[in-house]
Structure formats: structure tokens, C-alpha cells
Amino acid sequence: MSDPLHFDPIQALQEMAVFQRKLAAGMTQLRGMGEPEYANTPRELVYREDKLTVWHMCGEREPTAKTPVLIVYALVNTVWMTDLQPDRSLVRNLLAQGEDVYLIDWGYPDGADRWLTLDDYLNGYLDRCVDAVRTRHGLDAINLLGICQGGAFSLCYTALHPEKVHNLVTMVTPVDFRTPDNMLSHWVQGVDVDLFVDTMGNIPAALMNWVYLTLKPVRLLQQKYVNLVDILDKPVELENFLRMERWIFDSPDQAGEAFRQFIKDFYQGNKLVRGMLEIGGQPVDLGLITQPVLNIYAEQDHLVPPDASRALARHIGTTDYTELAFRGGHIGIYVSGRAQREVPPAIHQWLRERD
């Protein structure tokens, strides 16, 4: 009978020696590296208000699209996941397709932003960003591309201000926040959000990052750092790893009041699909969205399960609704090689047919 716990001391010593050599070489490599850069697509400032900035992204050629697209990202991370590096950039690839791309950088809330509400963000900041782009192009309506929480914001905004949105694209966007496989939703159902926000004020980014990482603790808190040793002697792969780590932990705090409303109304109350959501005293009815809608979701998304996104088809009012499934995860849809080959061309083709 074979011994399932057989231990070869010679092999173990050899593996330890290889590990030590890689670690020593990696430390030398790390000491000589600067902080990895991202967000390197040329851009120009077109609007600024408080912490918020709207950037016009500049491609290598003039855009061919008649209607610009404004990217609306989530509040919980920085928008630069869409422009991580030249060969992993949703923005750069949309520009290469001929799109005219703008994006909102929400900035980093501080104590002065503690009482900002969803009304402030949607009917205030987002509305004025849309107006800035509309005015710049002399258009009544522009295209919106909403990502994750920014997609939920874009749905609400389009329902509230339909005359300002020409086409709507949503990516990895939660719509039904109470699907059975939504682990994050299960976690927050029993949270006393009022006590949490009243105690914390603004919600620290470090706490939010810890929550997301513990959804997959072995993979995100252990295995990836064990695997790091294997690329310590590979400068390009190491730089890519560190760039991603910089983005993950370079997260803004959450404005307390807006966080309270989002968790209570969207996650706990699931009001977006129940027809009970109000923003600034105005009802949000997804059935009023009659613009063309492209809904892109990731099949292995652990933060926004596919069913949470696909629910949009049952509640949207448009007759021009398209779904696109991507074989990957929540982050891979922006940065994987397959995503860069598939997603930007699909978005461009869909928009071009409706421009």
C-alpha cells in the first residue's frame, strides 16, 4: 500500500533551495523597480467639480463615432481599471475602434463629503457631467457606459433623465441584488447599516477592500502571493502584478450617506427591480428606459453573478435590448487578452449600428 503522506526530505530541501533563490533574486528585482504607472492614455480635462473630474481621452486618430460615450464607473474603486496599461485598456481599445471617450473620475471623498446622497451623485454630479459633454458636442443626448455600481447609477440616471441618453451600455452591472448566488448580498442582509454609518461616518477603503478579498480568501489573500514567487525574476509579469495591486489598494473611502442609501435600498431592499426605488424623491422605473441597451456580463463573476445582471431583461422598457456574455470574471472583463479582443469591438459595433 502506498503511503499518502510520503515525505521525501531530499526533494523538500531542493524545493526550498529553489524557493530561496527565487526570493533572493526577487528582492533585488523589487528594490530596483519604481511604482508601476497606469492611466497613461493621453487625456484632457473638460470638467471639474469638488473632488470629481471628467476627462476626455485622446486616441491616436480622430474619432469616427458621431455620439461620444461617457464612462460611469463605481464609487468603490478608481476608474483607471478601464485604462490599466497600453495592452490592457478598455479605453484605449474603444478609441482605436473610433469611439469618442470621456470618463468620470469621482475622486477621493473626505469628511466634507460625509453627507453626500445618491441624489447628489446622480441628479447632481452625474447630471452636470452629462451636460458638460452634451454642451461640448452640441448634442441633446450622449451614450453612457456604466460599469458595476456605475452601471446601476446609469440605469437610474437614464430612467430619470431619458432625454439626455442616446444609447446605454452596462457592464457587470447588478440589477437584481438578491439572487441566490450573490454572496456579497447575503453578507449585508443582516448588517445594521444605520449603526455602521453613524459610527464610521465615511466608510474606509481598507475595510471595503477587506470585505471584497474575503469573498475568496484562499485565492485572493494567500494563493496569489504564493504564486508571486514564480514571477519575481520576470520583470514584465512582476510589474503587471504590482500595477494590479496598486489599483486594488488605491481605493477611495465611501461617502457615508450615499453608502447607507445604496446598501439599504439596493442590496437590502432590492428596490431597483421591485419598483420601489426613489432618488431625490423621484421614482426610478426601469420600464421607462426605452433607449437601446447593451448589457454585458461576466460568466464567472463572483461579485455580480450573471443572474444579477441578466435580470435587466425582465424589467427594462426598451424593445432594443442586447445581452453579451463574456467568459471571464469581474476584473478579467477589463484586463484579459480575450476581453480586449472581444469586448471593445462588440461595444463599438453595437453603438455604430445605432449612431
Short mmCIF file of N, CA, C and O in Angstrom, two decimals, residues 36-38 77 81 84-85 88 224 237-250 331-332 334-336:
data_model
loop_
_atom_site.label_atom_id
_atom_site.label_comp_id
_atom_site.label_asym_id
_atom_site.label_seq_id
_atom_site.Cartn_x
_atom_site.Cartn_y
_atom_site.Cartn_z
N PRO A 36 4.67 51.10 -10.38
CA PRO A 36 4.09 50.92 -11.73
C PRO A 36 3.06 52.00 -12.03
O PRO A 36 2.25 52.36 -11.18
N GLU A 37 3.10 52.50 -13.25
CA GLU A 37 2.17 53.54 -13.66
C GLU A 37 0.96 52.93 -14.35
O GLU A 37 1.03 51.88 -14.97
N TYR A 38 -0.18 53.61 -14.22
CA TYR A 38 -1.32 53.29 -15.05
C TYR A 38 -1.99 54.57 -15.46
O TYR A 38 -1.49 55.65 -15.19
N ASN A 77 -13.96 51.89 -6.37
CA ASN A 77 -12.59 51.82 -6.87
C ASN A 77 -12.34 53.00 -7.79
O ASN A 77 -13.26 53.74 -8.12
N MET A 81 -9.09 51.21 -13.75
CA MET A 81 -9.15 49.83 -14.23
C MET A 81 -9.50 49.80 -15.73
O MET A 81 -9.15 48.85 -16.43
N LEU A 84 -5.72 50.43 -17.56
CA LEU A 84 -4.68 49.93 -16.67
C LEU A 84 -3.30 50.05 -17.27
O LEU A 84 -2.35 50.53 -16.64
N GLN A 85 -3.14 49.61 -18.51
CA GLN A 85 -1.87 49.69 -19.21
C GLN A 85 -2.16 49.57 -20.71
O GLN A 85 -3.25 49.17 -21.11
N ARG A 88 -3.80 46.51 -21.95
CA ARG A 88 -4.95 46.09 -21.14
C ARG A 88 -5.78 47.33 -20.83
O ARG A 88 -5.89 47.75 -19.68
N LYS A 224 -2.40 33.92 -4.45
CA LYS A 224 -1.76 34.83 -5.42
C LYS A 224 -0.40 35.30 -4.93
O LYS A 224 0.49 35.57 -5.75
N GLU A 237 6.07 40.54 -16.00
CA GLU A 237 4.97 39.94 -15.24
C GLU A 237 4.89 40.52 -13.83
O GLU A 237 3.80 40.73 -13.29
N LEU A 238 6.05 40.78 -13.24
CA LEU A 238 6.08 41.35 -11.89
C LEU A 238 5.50 42.76 -11.90
O LEU A 238 4.71 43.13 -11.01
N GLU A 239 5.86 43.56 -12.89
CA GLU A 239 5.32 44.91 -12.98
C GLU A 239 3.80 44.88 -13.16
O GLU A 239 3.08 45.68 -12.58
N ASN A 240 3.30 43.96 -13.99
CA ASN A 240 1.86 43.82 -14.18
C ASN A 240 1.16 43.47 -12.87
O ASN A 240 0.09 44.00 -12.56
N PHE A 241 1.76 42.57 -12.11
CA PHE A 241 1.19 42.17 -10.82
C PHE A 241 1.13 43.36 -9.87
O PHE A 241 0.10 43.61 -9.23
N LEU A 242 2.22 44.10 -9.78
CA LEU A 242 2.28 45.23 -8.86
C LEU A 242 1.33 46.35 -9.29
O LEU A 242 0.76 47.05 -8.45
N ARG A 243 1.15 46.52 -10.59
CA ARG A 243 0.22 47.54 -11.08
C ARG A 243 -1.21 47.19 -10.65
O ARG A 243 -1.97 48.06 -10.20
N MET A 244 -1.57 45.92 -10.77
CA MET A 244 -2.90 45.50 -10.34
C MET A 244 -3.07 45.67 -8.83
O MET A 244 -4.12 46.13 -8.36
N GLU A 245 -2.04 45.33 -8.08
CA GLU A 245 -2.10 45.50 -6.63
C GLU A 245 -2.25 46.98 -6.25
O GLU A 245 -3.01 47.33 -5.34
N ARG A 246 -1.56 47.84 -6.98
CA ARG A 246 -1.69 49.27 -6.71
C ARG A 246 -3.13 49.72 -6.91
O ARG A 246 -3.69 50.45 -6.09
N TRP A 247 -3.74 49.25 -8.02
CA TRP A 247 -5.12 49.65 -8.28
C TRP A 247 -6.08 49.11 -7.20
O TRP A 247 -6.95 49.84 -6.73
N ILE A 248 -5.90 47.87 -6.82
CA ILE A 248 -6.79 47.26 -5.82
C ILE A 248 -6.79 48.05 -4.53
O ILE A 248 -7.84 48.32 -3.93
N PHE A 249 -5.60 48.44 -4.07
CA PHE A 249 -5.49 49.08 -2.76
C PHE A 249 -5.48 50.61 -2.83
O PHE A 249 -5.42 51.27 -1.80
N ASP A 250 -5.55 51.15 -4.04
CA ASP A 250 -5.67 52.60 -4.20
C ASP A 250 -7.15 52.93 -4.37
O ASP A 250 -7.59 53.41 -5.41
N ILE A 331 -13.08 41.28 -12.96
CA ILE A 331 -11.94 42.12 -13.36
C ILE A 331 -11.43 41.73 -14.73
O ILE A 331 -11.01 42.58 -15.53
N GLY A 332 -11.49 40.44 -15.04
CA GLY A 332 -10.99 39.97 -16.33
C GLY A 332 -11.68 40.60 -17.51
O GLY A 332 -11.09 40.71 -18.59
N TYR A 334 -12.15 43.54 -18.06
CA TYR A 334 -11.44 44.76 -18.45
C TYR A 334 -10.01 44.49 -18.91
O TYR A 334 -9.49 45.21 -19.77
N VAL A 335 -9.35 43.49 -18.32
CA VAL A 335 -7.90 43.41 -18.48
C VAL A 335 -7.39 42.16 -19.19
O VAL A 335 -6.21 42.10 -19.52
N SER A 336 -8.19 41.14 -19.37
CA SER A 336 -7.67 39.93 -20.01
C SER A 336 -7.47 40.17 -21.50
O SER A 336 -8.12 41.03 -22.11
#
